[in-house]
PDB file of N, CA and C in Angstrom:
ATOM      1  N   MET A   1      18.823   8.180  13.443  1.00 83.00           N
ATOM      2  CA  MET A   1      16.895   7.651  13.494  1.00 83.00           C
ATOM      3  C   MET A   1      16.670   6.349  12.674  1.00 83.00           C
ATOM      4  N   ARG A   2      16.132   5.747  13.757  1.00 85.00           N
ATOM      5  CA  ARG A   2      15.553   4.453  13.332  1.00 85.00           C
ATOM      6  C   ARG A   2      14.374   4.157  12.847  1.00 85.00           C
ATOM      7  N   ILE A   3      13.558   3.519  12.110  1.00 84.00           N
ATOM      8  CA  ILE A   3      12.611   3.548  11.411  1.00 84.00           C
ATOM      9  C   ILE A   3      12.428   2.274  11.465  1.00 84.00           C
ATOM     10  N   ILE A   4      10.932   2.125  12.764  1.00 86.00           N
ATOM     11  CA  ILE A   4      10.290   0.512  12.689  1.00 86.00           C
ATOM     12  C   ILE A   4       9.026   0.510  13.174  1.00 86.00           C
ATOM     13  N   PRO A   5       8.528  -0.379  12.304  1.00 86.00           N
ATOM     14  CA  PRO A   5       7.180  -0.107  12.253  1.00 86.00           C
ATOM     15  C   PRO A   5       6.316  -0.832  13.398  1.00 86.00           C
ATOM     16  N   ARG A   6       5.286   0.315  14.330  1.00 88.00           N
ATOM     17  CA  ARG A   6       4.552  -0.729  15.491  1.00 88.00           C
ATOM     18  C   ARG A   6       3.318  -0.777  14.985  1.00 88.00           C
ATOM     19  N   ARG A   7       2.654   0.020  13.442  1.00 90.00           N
ATOM     20  CA  ARG A   7       1.438  -0.960  13.232  1.00 90.00           C
ATOM     21  C   ARG A   7       1.379  -1.197  11.697  1.00 90.00           C
ATOM     22  N   ILE A   8       0.803  -2.135  10.597  1.00 89.00           N
ATOM     23  CA  ILE A   8       0.634  -2.667   9.939  1.00 89.00           C
ATOM     24  C   ILE A   8      -1.109  -2.626   9.553  1.00 89.00           C
ATOM     25  N   PHE A   9      -1.145  -2.282   7.957  1.00 91.00           N
ATOM     26  CA  PHE A   9      -3.254  -3.051   7.953  1.00 91.00           C
ATOM     27  C   PHE A   9      -2.403  -3.369   6.358  1.00 91.00           C
ATOM     28  N   PHE A  10      -3.327  -3.842   5.725  1.00 89.00           N
ATOM     29  CA  PHE A  10      -3.695  -3.751   4.570  1.00 89.00           C
ATOM     30  C   PHE A  10      -4.679  -3.769   3.864  1.00 89.00           C
ATOM     31  N   THR A  11      -4.634  -3.378   2.627  1.00 89.00           N
ATOM     32  CA  THR A  11      -5.263  -2.806   2.191  1.00 89.00           C
ATOM     33  C   THR A  11      -4.564  -2.850   0.358  1.00 89.00           C
ATOM     34  N   ARG A  12      -6.074  -2.859  -0.874  1.00 86.00           N
ATOM     35  CA  ARG A  12      -6.132  -3.488  -1.744  1.00 86.00           C
ATOM     36  C   ARG A  12      -6.128  -2.291  -2.883  1.00 86.00           C
ATOM     37  N   GLY A  13      -6.188  -2.372  -4.381  1.00 86.00           N
ATOM     38  CA  GLY A  13      -6.490  -1.890  -5.195  1.00 86.00           C
ATOM     39  C   GLY A  13      -6.787  -2.280  -6.381  1.00 86.00           C
ATOM     40  N   LYS A  14      -7.613  -2.536  -7.119  1.00 84.00           N
ATOM     41  CA  LYS A  14      -7.155  -2.798  -8.682  1.00 84.00           C
ATOM     42  C   LYS A  14      -7.396  -1.579  -9.658  1.00 84.00           C
ATOM     43  N   GLY A  15      -7.266  -1.548 -10.655  1.00 85.00           N
ATOM     44  CA  GLY A  15      -7.082  -0.356 -11.493  1.00 85.00           C
ATOM     45  C   GLY A  15      -7.292  -1.452 -12.770  1.00 85.00           C
ATOM     46  N   VAL A  16      -8.017  -0.604 -13.768  1.00 81.00           N
ATOM     47  CA  VAL A  16      -7.310  -1.111 -15.240  1.00 81.00           C
ATOM     48  C   VAL A  16      -7.987   0.160 -16.371  1.00 81.00           C
ATOM     49  N   HIS A  17      -6.822  -0.404 -17.349  1.00 79.00           N
ATOM     50  CA  HIS A  17      -6.702   0.932 -17.954  1.00 79.00           C
ATOM     51  C   HIS A  17      -5.515   0.313 -19.221  1.00 79.00           C
ATOM     52  N   LYS A  18      -5.987   0.735 -20.556  1.00 79.00           N
ATOM     53  CA  LYS A  18      -4.535   0.013 -21.453  1.00 79.00           C
ATOM     54  C   LYS A  18      -3.153   1.092 -21.135  1.00 79.00           C
ATOM     55  N   GLU A  19      -3.147   1.480 -20.167  1.00 80.00           N
ATOM     56  CA  GLU A  19      -1.655   2.292 -20.362  1.00 80.00           C
ATOM     57  C   GLU A  19      -1.467   2.240 -19.084  1.00 80.00           C
ATOM     58  N   ARG A  20      -0.433   1.227 -18.293  1.00 79.00           N
ATOM     59  CA  ARG A  20       0.221   0.066 -17.091  1.00 79.00           C
ATOM     60  C   ARG A  20       0.302   1.746 -16.113  1.00 79.00           C
ATOM     61  N   LEU A  21       0.966   3.011 -16.387  1.00 82.00           N
ATOM     62  CA  LEU A  21       0.917   3.467 -15.055  1.00 82.00           C
ATOM     63  C   LEU A  21      -0.237   4.554 -15.417  1.00 82.00           C
ATOM     64  N   ALA A  22      -1.134   4.161 -15.838  1.00 85.00           N
ATOM     65  CA  ALA A  22      -2.694   4.937 -15.283  1.00 85.00           C
ATOM     66  C   ALA A  22      -3.806   3.441 -14.812  1.00 85.00           C
ATOM     67  N   SER A  23      -2.837   2.465 -15.000  1.00 85.00           N
ATOM     68  CA  SER A  23      -4.259   1.394 -14.361  1.00 85.00           C
ATOM     69  C   SER A  23      -3.228   1.077 -12.858  1.00 85.00           C
ATOM     70  N   PHE A  24      -2.042   1.558 -12.817  1.00 86.00           N
ATOM     71  CA  PHE A  24      -1.115   1.639 -11.492  1.00 86.00           C
ATOM     72  C   PHE A  24      -2.152   2.609 -10.740  1.00 86.00           C
ATOM     73  N   GLU A  25      -2.181   4.061 -11.016  1.00 89.00           N
ATOM     74  CA  GLU A  25      -2.726   4.575 -10.429  1.00 89.00           C
ATOM     75  C   GLU A  25      -4.273   4.480 -10.131  1.00 89.00           C
ATOM     76  N   GLU A  26      -5.059   4.227 -10.569  1.00 89.00           N
ATOM     77  CA  GLU A  26      -5.939   3.594 -10.694  1.00 89.00           C
ATOM     78  C   GLU A  26      -6.155   2.903  -9.372  1.00 89.00           C
ATOM     79  N   ALA A  27      -5.196   1.633  -8.984  1.00 88.00           N
ATOM     80  CA  ALA A  27      -5.032   0.949  -8.417  1.00 88.00           C
ATOM     81  C   ALA A  27      -5.005   1.454  -7.047  1.00 88.00           C
ATOM     82  N   LEU A  28      -4.129   2.575  -7.351  1.00 91.00           N
ATOM     83  CA  LEU A  28      -3.588   3.009  -5.945  1.00 91.00           C
ATOM     84  C   LEU A  28      -4.461   4.187  -5.456  1.00 91.00           C
ATOM     85  N   ARG A  29      -5.431   4.330  -6.381  1.00 94.00           N
ATOM     86  CA  ARG A  29      -7.302   5.173  -6.180  1.00 94.00           C
ATOM     87  C   ARG A  29      -7.961   4.853  -5.397  1.00 94.00           C
ATOM     88  N   ASP A  30      -7.715   2.805  -6.399  1.00 92.00           N
ATOM     89  CA  ASP A  30      -8.605   2.339  -5.204  1.00 92.00           C
ATOM     90  C   ASP A  30      -8.527   1.850  -3.612  1.00 92.00           C
ATOM     91  N   ALA A  31      -6.862   1.904  -4.184  1.00 91.00           N
ATOM     92  CA  ALA A  31      -6.568   1.044  -2.181  1.00 91.00           C
ATOM     93  C   ALA A  31      -6.538   2.101  -1.695  1.00 91.00           C
ATOM     94  N   ARG A  32      -7.004   3.871  -1.539  1.00 94.00           N
ATOM     95  CA  ARG A  32      -6.969   4.644  -1.159  1.00 94.00           C
ATOM     96  C   ARG A  32      -5.740   5.170  -0.221  1.00 94.00           C
ATOM     97  N   ILE A  33      -4.796   5.344  -1.492  1.00 94.00           N
ATOM     98  CA  ILE A  33      -3.414   5.590  -0.489  1.00 94.00           C
ATOM     99  C   ILE A  33      -2.862   5.986  -2.226  1.00 94.00           C
ATOM    100  N   ALA A  34      -3.603   6.998  -3.233  1.00 95.00           N
ATOM    101  CA  ALA A  34      -2.697   7.290  -4.263  1.00 95.00           C
ATOM    102  C   ALA A  34      -2.533   9.355  -3.496  1.00 95.00           C
ATOM    103  N   ASN A  35      -2.544   9.239  -2.008  1.00 95.00           N
ATOM    104  CA  ASN A  35      -2.550  10.766  -1.809  1.00 95.00           C
ATOM    105  C   ASN A  35      -1.095  10.820  -1.195  1.00 95.00           C
ATOM    106  N   LEU A  36      -0.779   9.707  -0.619  1.00 95.00           N
ATOM    107  CA  LEU A  36       0.159   9.440   0.081  1.00 95.00           C
ATOM    108  C   LEU A  36       1.314   8.929  -0.695  1.00 95.00           C
ATOM    109  N   ASN A  37       2.546   9.822  -0.121  1.00 95.00           N
ATOM    110  CA  ASN A  37       4.319   9.670  -0.831  1.00 95.00           C
ATOM    111  C   ASN A  37       4.860   8.547  -0.246  1.00 95.00           C
ATOM    112  N   LEU A  38       4.751   7.555  -0.887  1.00 92.00           N
ATOM    113  CA  LEU A  38       4.738   6.082  -0.547  1.00 92.00           C
ATOM    114  C   LEU A  38       6.824   5.531  -1.221  1.00 92.00           C
ATOM    115  N   VAL A  39       6.810   4.927   0.114  1.00 91.00           N
ATOM    116  CA  VAL A  39       8.889   4.756  -0.192  1.00 91.00           C
ATOM    117  C   VAL A  39       8.464   3.060   0.050  1.00 91.00           C
ATOM    118  N   TYR A  40       9.092   1.746  -0.675  1.00 88.00           N
ATOM    119  CA  TYR A  40       8.869   0.413  -1.304  1.00 88.00           C
ATOM    120  C   TYR A  40       9.838   0.600   0.077  1.00 88.00           C
ATOM    121  N   VAL A  41       9.492  -0.997   0.934  1.00 86.00           N
ATOM    122  CA  VAL A  41      10.264  -1.610   1.767  1.00 86.00           C
ATOM    123  C   VAL A  41      10.150  -2.677   1.917  1.00 86.00           C
ATOM    124  N   SER A  42      11.364  -3.997   2.330  1.00 83.00           N
ATOM    125  CA  SER A  42      11.258  -5.226   2.060  1.00 83.00           C
ATOM    126  C   SER A  42       9.878  -5.735   2.811  1.00 83.00           C
ATOM    127  N   SER A  43       9.654  -7.402   2.748  1.00 80.00           N
ATOM    128  CA  SER A  43       8.053  -7.831   2.942  1.00 80.00           C
ATOM    129  C   SER A  43       8.265  -8.153   5.004  1.00 80.00           C
ATOM    130  N   ILE A  44       9.733  -7.202   5.262  1.00 82.00           N
ATOM    131  CA  ILE A  44       9.841  -7.502   6.853  1.00 82.00           C
ATOM    132  C   ILE A  44       9.160  -6.896   7.788  1.00 82.00           C
ATOM    133  N   PHE A  45       8.639  -8.097   8.616  1.00 81.00           N
ATOM    134  CA  PHE A  45       7.633  -7.694   9.972  1.00 81.00           C
ATOM    135  C   PHE A  45       8.202  -7.821  11.647  1.00 81.00           C
ATOM    136  N   PRO A  46       8.508  -6.493  11.824  1.00 84.00           N
ATOM    137  CA  PRO A  46       9.566  -6.149  13.136  1.00 84.00           C
ATOM    138  C   PRO A  46       8.253  -7.086  14.126  1.00 84.00           C
ATOM    139  N   PRO A  47       9.203  -7.765  15.292  1.00 87.00           N
ATOM    140  CA  PRO A  47       8.488  -8.522  16.847  1.00 87.00           C
ATOM    141  C   PRO A  47       7.944  -6.937  17.024  1.00 87.00           C
ATOM    142  N   GLY A  48       6.956  -7.425  17.551  1.00 88.00           N
ATOM    143  CA  GLY A  48       5.342  -6.329  18.083  1.00 88.00           C
ATOM    144  C   GLY A  48       5.035  -5.315  16.867  1.00 88.00           C
ATOM    145  N   CYS A  49       4.892  -6.006  16.209  1.00 89.00           N
ATOM    146  CA  CYS A  49       4.260  -4.818  14.786  1.00 89.00           C
ATOM    147  C   CYS A  49       2.956  -5.000  14.630  1.00 89.00           C
ATOM    148  N   LYS A  50       1.540  -4.317  14.959  1.00 91.00           N
ATOM    149  CA  LYS A  50      -0.201  -4.782  15.648  1.00 91.00           C
ATOM    150  C   LYS A  50      -0.235  -4.699  14.449  1.00 91.00           C
ATOM    151  N   LYS A  51      -1.099  -5.489  13.428  1.00 91.00           N
ATOM    152  CA  LYS A  51      -1.828  -5.597  12.793  1.00 91.00           C
ATOM    153  C   LYS A  51      -3.647  -4.687  13.011  1.00 91.00           C
ATOM    154  N   ILE A  52      -3.828  -3.908  11.873  1.00 93.00           N
ATOM    155  CA  ILE A  52      -4.761  -2.665  12.549  1.00 93.00           C
ATOM    156  C   ILE A  52      -5.027  -2.625  11.150  1.00 93.00           C
ATOM    157  N   SER A  53      -6.606  -2.603  11.432  1.00 93.00           N
ATOM    158  CA  SER A  53      -7.899  -2.578  10.351  1.00 93.00           C
ATOM    159  C   SER A  53      -7.447  -1.529   9.393  1.00 93.00           C
ATOM    160  N   ALA A  54      -7.973  -1.679   7.704  1.00 92.00           N
ATOM    161  CA  ALA A  54      -7.076  -0.121   6.911  1.00 92.00           C
ATOM    162  C   ALA A  54      -7.971   1.080   6.798  1.00 92.00           C
ATOM    163  N   THR A  55      -8.702   1.136   7.625  1.00 93.00           N
ATOM    164  CA  THR A  55     -10.588   1.986   8.186  1.00 93.00           C
ATOM    165  C   THR A  55      -8.886   3.178   9.327  1.00 93.00           C
ATOM    166  N   GLU A  56      -8.939   1.984  10.246  1.00 94.00           N
ATOM    167  CA  GLU A  56      -7.995   2.747  10.717  1.00 94.00           C
ATOM    168  C   GLU A  56      -6.874   3.371  10.912  1.00 94.00           C
ATOM    169  N   GLY A  57      -6.299   2.706   9.775  1.00 92.00           N
ATOM    170  CA  GLY A  57      -4.843   2.822   9.396  1.00 92.00           C
ATOM    171  C   GLY A  57      -4.766   3.835   8.692  1.00 92.00           C
ATOM    172  N   LEU A  58      -5.988   4.161   7.510  1.00 93.00           N
ATOM    173  CA  LEU A  58      -6.566   5.210   6.835  1.00 93.00           C
ATOM    174  C   LEU A  58      -5.990   6.485   7.558  1.00 93.00           C
ATOM    175  N   LYS A  59      -7.190   6.408   8.762  1.00 94.00           N
ATOM    176  CA  LYS A  59      -7.292   7.170   9.299  1.00 94.00           C
ATOM    177  C   LYS A  59      -5.900   8.298  10.115  1.00 94.00           C
ATOM    178  N   SER A  60      -4.967   7.340  10.249  1.00 92.00           N
ATOM    179  CA  SER A  60      -4.116   7.689  10.826  1.00 92.00           C
ATOM    180  C   SER A  60      -2.614   8.484   9.866  1.00 92.00           C
ATOM    181  N   LEU A  61      -2.767   8.109   8.945  1.00 94.00           N
ATOM    182  CA  LEU A  61      -2.475   8.506   7.753  1.00 94.00           C
ATOM    183  C   LEU A  61      -2.663  10.374   7.214  1.00 94.00           C
ATOM    184  N   SER A  62      -2.205  11.158   6.766  1.00 95.00           N
ATOM    185  CA  SER A  62      -2.451  12.386   6.156  1.00 95.00           C
ATOM    186  C   SER A  62      -1.744  12.695   4.810  1.00 95.00           C
ATOM    187  N   PRO A  63      -2.499  13.502   4.153  1.00 96.00           N
ATOM    188  CA  PRO A  63      -2.486  13.676   2.687  1.00 96.00           C
ATOM    189  C   PRO A  63      -0.987  14.004   2.740  1.00 96.00           C
ATOM    190  N   GLY A  64      -0.155  13.660   1.318  1.00 96.00           N
ATOM    191  CA  GLY A  64       1.887  13.989   1.992  1.00 96.00           C
ATOM    192  C   GLY A  64       2.050  13.201   2.424  1.00 96.00           C
ATOM    193  N   GLU A  65       1.661  12.211   3.402  1.00 94.00           N
ATOM    194  CA  GLU A  65       2.148  11.551   3.994  1.00 94.00           C
ATOM    195  C   GLU A  65       3.266  11.074   3.962  1.00 94.00           C
ATOM    196  N   ILE A  66       5.203  11.248   4.074  1.00 92.00           N
ATOM    197  CA  ILE A  66       5.409   9.361   3.778  1.00 92.00           C
ATOM    198  C   ILE A  66       4.987   8.620   4.268  1.00 92.00           C
ATOM    199  N   THR A  67       4.743   7.582   3.649  1.00 91.00           N
ATOM    200  CA  THR A  67       4.406   6.268   4.201  1.00 91.00           C
ATOM    201  C   THR A  67       5.303   5.206   3.684  1.00 91.00           C
ATOM    202  N   HIS A  68       5.648   4.081   4.245  1.00 89.00           N
ATOM    203  CA  HIS A  68       6.250   3.084   4.222  1.00 89.00           C
ATOM    204  C   HIS A  68       5.589   1.772   3.708  1.00 89.00           C
ATOM    205  N   CYS A  69       5.865   1.042   2.764  1.00 88.00           N
ATOM    206  CA  CYS A  69       5.030   0.149   2.639  1.00 88.00           C
ATOM    207  C   CYS A  69       5.613  -1.076   1.902  1.00 88.00           C
ATOM    208  N   VAL A  70       4.822  -2.348   1.572  1.00 85.00           N
ATOM    209  CA  VAL A  70       5.707  -3.404   0.625  1.00 85.00           C
ATOM    210  C   VAL A  70       4.349  -3.133  -0.585  1.00 85.00           C
ATOM    211  N   ILE A  71       5.119  -3.127  -1.459  1.00 82.00           N
ATOM    212  CA  ILE A  71       3.877  -3.374  -2.981  1.00 82.00           C
ATOM    213  C   ILE A  71       4.124  -5.160  -3.854  1.00 82.00           C
ATOM    214  N   CYS A  72       2.747  -5.670  -3.974  1.00 79.00           N
ATOM    215  CA  CYS A  72       3.487  -6.613  -5.127  1.00 79.00           C
ATOM    216  C   CYS A  72       2.675  -5.932  -6.414  1.00 79.00           C
ATOM    217  N   LEU A  73       2.466  -6.258  -7.767  1.00 77.00           N
ATOM    218  CA  LEU A  73       2.244  -5.437  -8.392  1.00 77.00           C
ATOM    219  C   LEU A  73       1.695  -6.669  -9.192  1.00 77.00           C
ATOM    220  N   LEU A  74       0.487  -6.984 -10.066  1.00 73.00           N
ATOM    221  CA  LEU A  74       0.820  -8.040 -11.264  1.00 73.00           C
ATOM    222  C   LEU A  74      -0.011  -7.318 -12.382  1.00 73.00           C
ATOM    223  N   TYR A  75       0.252  -7.139 -13.579  1.00 72.00           N
ATOM    224  CA  TYR A  75       0.247  -6.322 -14.881  1.00 72.00           C
ATOM    225  C   TYR A  75       0.044  -7.690 -15.955  1.00 72.00           C
ATOM    226  N   THR A  76      -2.047  -7.693 -16.064  1.00 72.00           N
ATOM    227  CA  THR A  76      -2.573  -8.922 -17.535  1.00 72.00           C
ATOM    228  C   THR A  76      -3.319  -8.173 -17.957  1.00 72.00           C
ATOM    229  N   SER A  77      -3.055  -8.866 -18.940  1.00 71.00           N
ATOM    230  CA  SER A  77      -3.939  -8.694 -20.050  1.00 71.00           C
ATOM    231  C   SER A  77      -5.340  -9.512 -19.859  1.00 71.00           C
ATOM    232  N   ASP A  78      -5.109 -10.373 -18.888  1.00 68.00           N
ATOM    233  CA  ASP A  78      -6.012 -11.622 -18.837  1.00 68.00           C
ATOM    234  C   ASP A  78      -6.985 -11.028 -17.426  1.00 68.00           C
ATOM    235  N   ALA A  79      -8.253 -10.712 -17.479  1.00 61.00           N
ATOM    236  CA  ALA A  79      -9.386 -10.444 -17.157  1.00 61.00           C
ATOM    237  C   ALA A  79      -9.518 -11.124 -15.433  1.00 61.00           C
ATOM    238  N   ALA A  80      -9.368 -12.849 -15.975  1.00 58.00           N
ATOM    239  CA  ALA A  80      -9.436 -13.504 -14.667  1.00 58.00           C
ATOM    240  C   ALA A  80      -8.537 -13.661 -14.310  1.00 58.00           C
ATOM    241  N   ASP A  81      -7.190 -13.568 -14.463  1.00 58.00           N
ATOM    242  CA  ASP A  81      -6.122 -13.525 -13.690  1.00 58.00           C
ATOM    243  C   ASP A  81      -6.194 -12.346 -12.591  1.00 58.00           C
ATOM    244  N   GLU A  82      -6.364 -11.820 -11.931  1.00 54.00           N
ATOM    245  CA  GLU A  82      -6.373 -10.156 -11.291  1.00 54.00           C
ATOM    246  C   GLU A  82      -5.727 -10.890  -9.974  1.00 54.00           C
ATOM    247  N   ARG A  83      -4.492 -10.925  -9.831  1.00 55.00           N
ATOM    248  CA  ARG A  83      -4.227 -10.721  -7.941  1.00 55.00           C
ATOM    249  C   ARG A  83      -3.204  -9.714  -7.856  1.00 55.00           C
ATOM    250  N   GLY A  84      -3.008  -9.514  -6.438  1.00 51.00           N
ATOM    251  CA  GLY A  84      -1.733  -8.780  -6.120  1.00 51.00           C
ATOM    252  C   GLY A  84      -2.146  -8.259  -4.833  1.00 51.00           C
ATOM    253  N   CYS A  85      -1.028  -7.568  -3.916  1.00 50.00           N
ATOM    254  CA  CYS A  85      -0.817  -7.085  -2.805  1.00 50.00           C
ATOM    255  C   CYS A  85      -0.699  -5.584  -2.517  1.00 50.00           C
ATOM    256  N   VAL A  86      -1.439  -4.993  -1.007  1.00 52.00           N
ATOM    257  CA  VAL A  86      -0.151  -4.427  -0.945  1.00 52.00           C
ATOM    258  C   VAL A  86      -0.276  -3.951   0.550  1.00 52.00           C
ATOM    259  N   TRP A  87       0.793  -4.006   1.090  1.00 53.00           N
ATOM    260  CA  TRP A  87       1.124  -4.126   3.060  1.00 53.00           C
ATOM    261  C   TRP A  87       1.302  -2.328   3.270  1.00 53.00           C
ATOM    262  N   VAL A  88       0.824  -1.826   3.453  1.00 56.00           N
ATOM    263  CA  VAL A  88       1.023  -0.333   4.616  1.00 56.00           C
ATOM    264  C   VAL A  88       1.874  -0.011   6.224  1.00 56.00           C
ATOM    265  N   ALA A  89       2.460   0.112   5.911  1.00 54.00           N
ATOM    266  CA  ALA A  89       2.612   0.102   7.519  1.00 54.00           C
ATOM    267  C   ALA A  89       3.217   1.681   7.523  1.00 54.00           C
ATOM    268  N   GLY A  90       2.729   2.394   8.657  1.00 54.00           N
ATOM    269  CA  GLY A  90       2.352   3.895   8.353  1.00 54.00           C
ATOM    270  C   GLY A  90       2.372   4.349   9.482  1.00 54.00           C
ATOM    271  N   GLY A  91       1.671   5.342   9.833  1.00 48.00           N
ATOM    272  CA  GLY A  91       0.949   5.974  10.848  1.00 48.00           C
ATOM    273  C   GLY A  91       1.909   6.822  11.414  1.00 48.00           C
ATOM    274  N   GLY A  92       2.707   8.039  10.982  1.00 44.00           N
ATOM    275  CA  GLY A  92       2.900   9.440  11.820  1.00 44.00           C
ATOM    276  C   GLY A  92       4.262   8.934  13.151  1.00 44.00           C
ATOM    277  N   GLY A  93       4.915   8.762  13.413  1.00 43.00           N
ATOM    278  CA  GLY A  93       6.436   8.374  14.639  1.00 43.00           C
ATOM    279  C   GLY A  93       6.867   7.243  14.341  1.00 43.00           C
ATOM    280  N   GLY A  94       6.849   7.346  12.681  1.00 46.00           N
ATOM    281  CA  GLY A  94       7.755   5.535  12.075  1.00 46.00           C
ATOM    282  C   GLY A  94       6.861   4.509  12.457  1.00 46.00           C
ATOM    283  N   GLY A  95       5.536   4.635  12.087  1.00 43.00           N
ATOM    284  CA  GLY A  95       5.245   3.402  11.778  1.00 43.00           C
ATOM    285  C   GLY A  95       3.818   3.493  12.778  1.00 43.00           C
TER     286      GLY A  95
END
């Protein structure tokens, strides 16, 4: 079975907590993807992959759905240094 994403959307989230895992969970909630089963993949955009809005992308996903994503993480104790990104390719049927 070949899984090639046809659609991709971008979302972001921020989590602040003294515990790293708790801050990660907060960031997933803020990005509105905490209810998905995330599978990390590399950042290759296949030819023909269409960028859609986060609203449209999130509507196409169901809670608990296995969702392929690229996640960039930054952990810091410096509030002035906040960056990171999440790319999610998902929505039933391989993307």
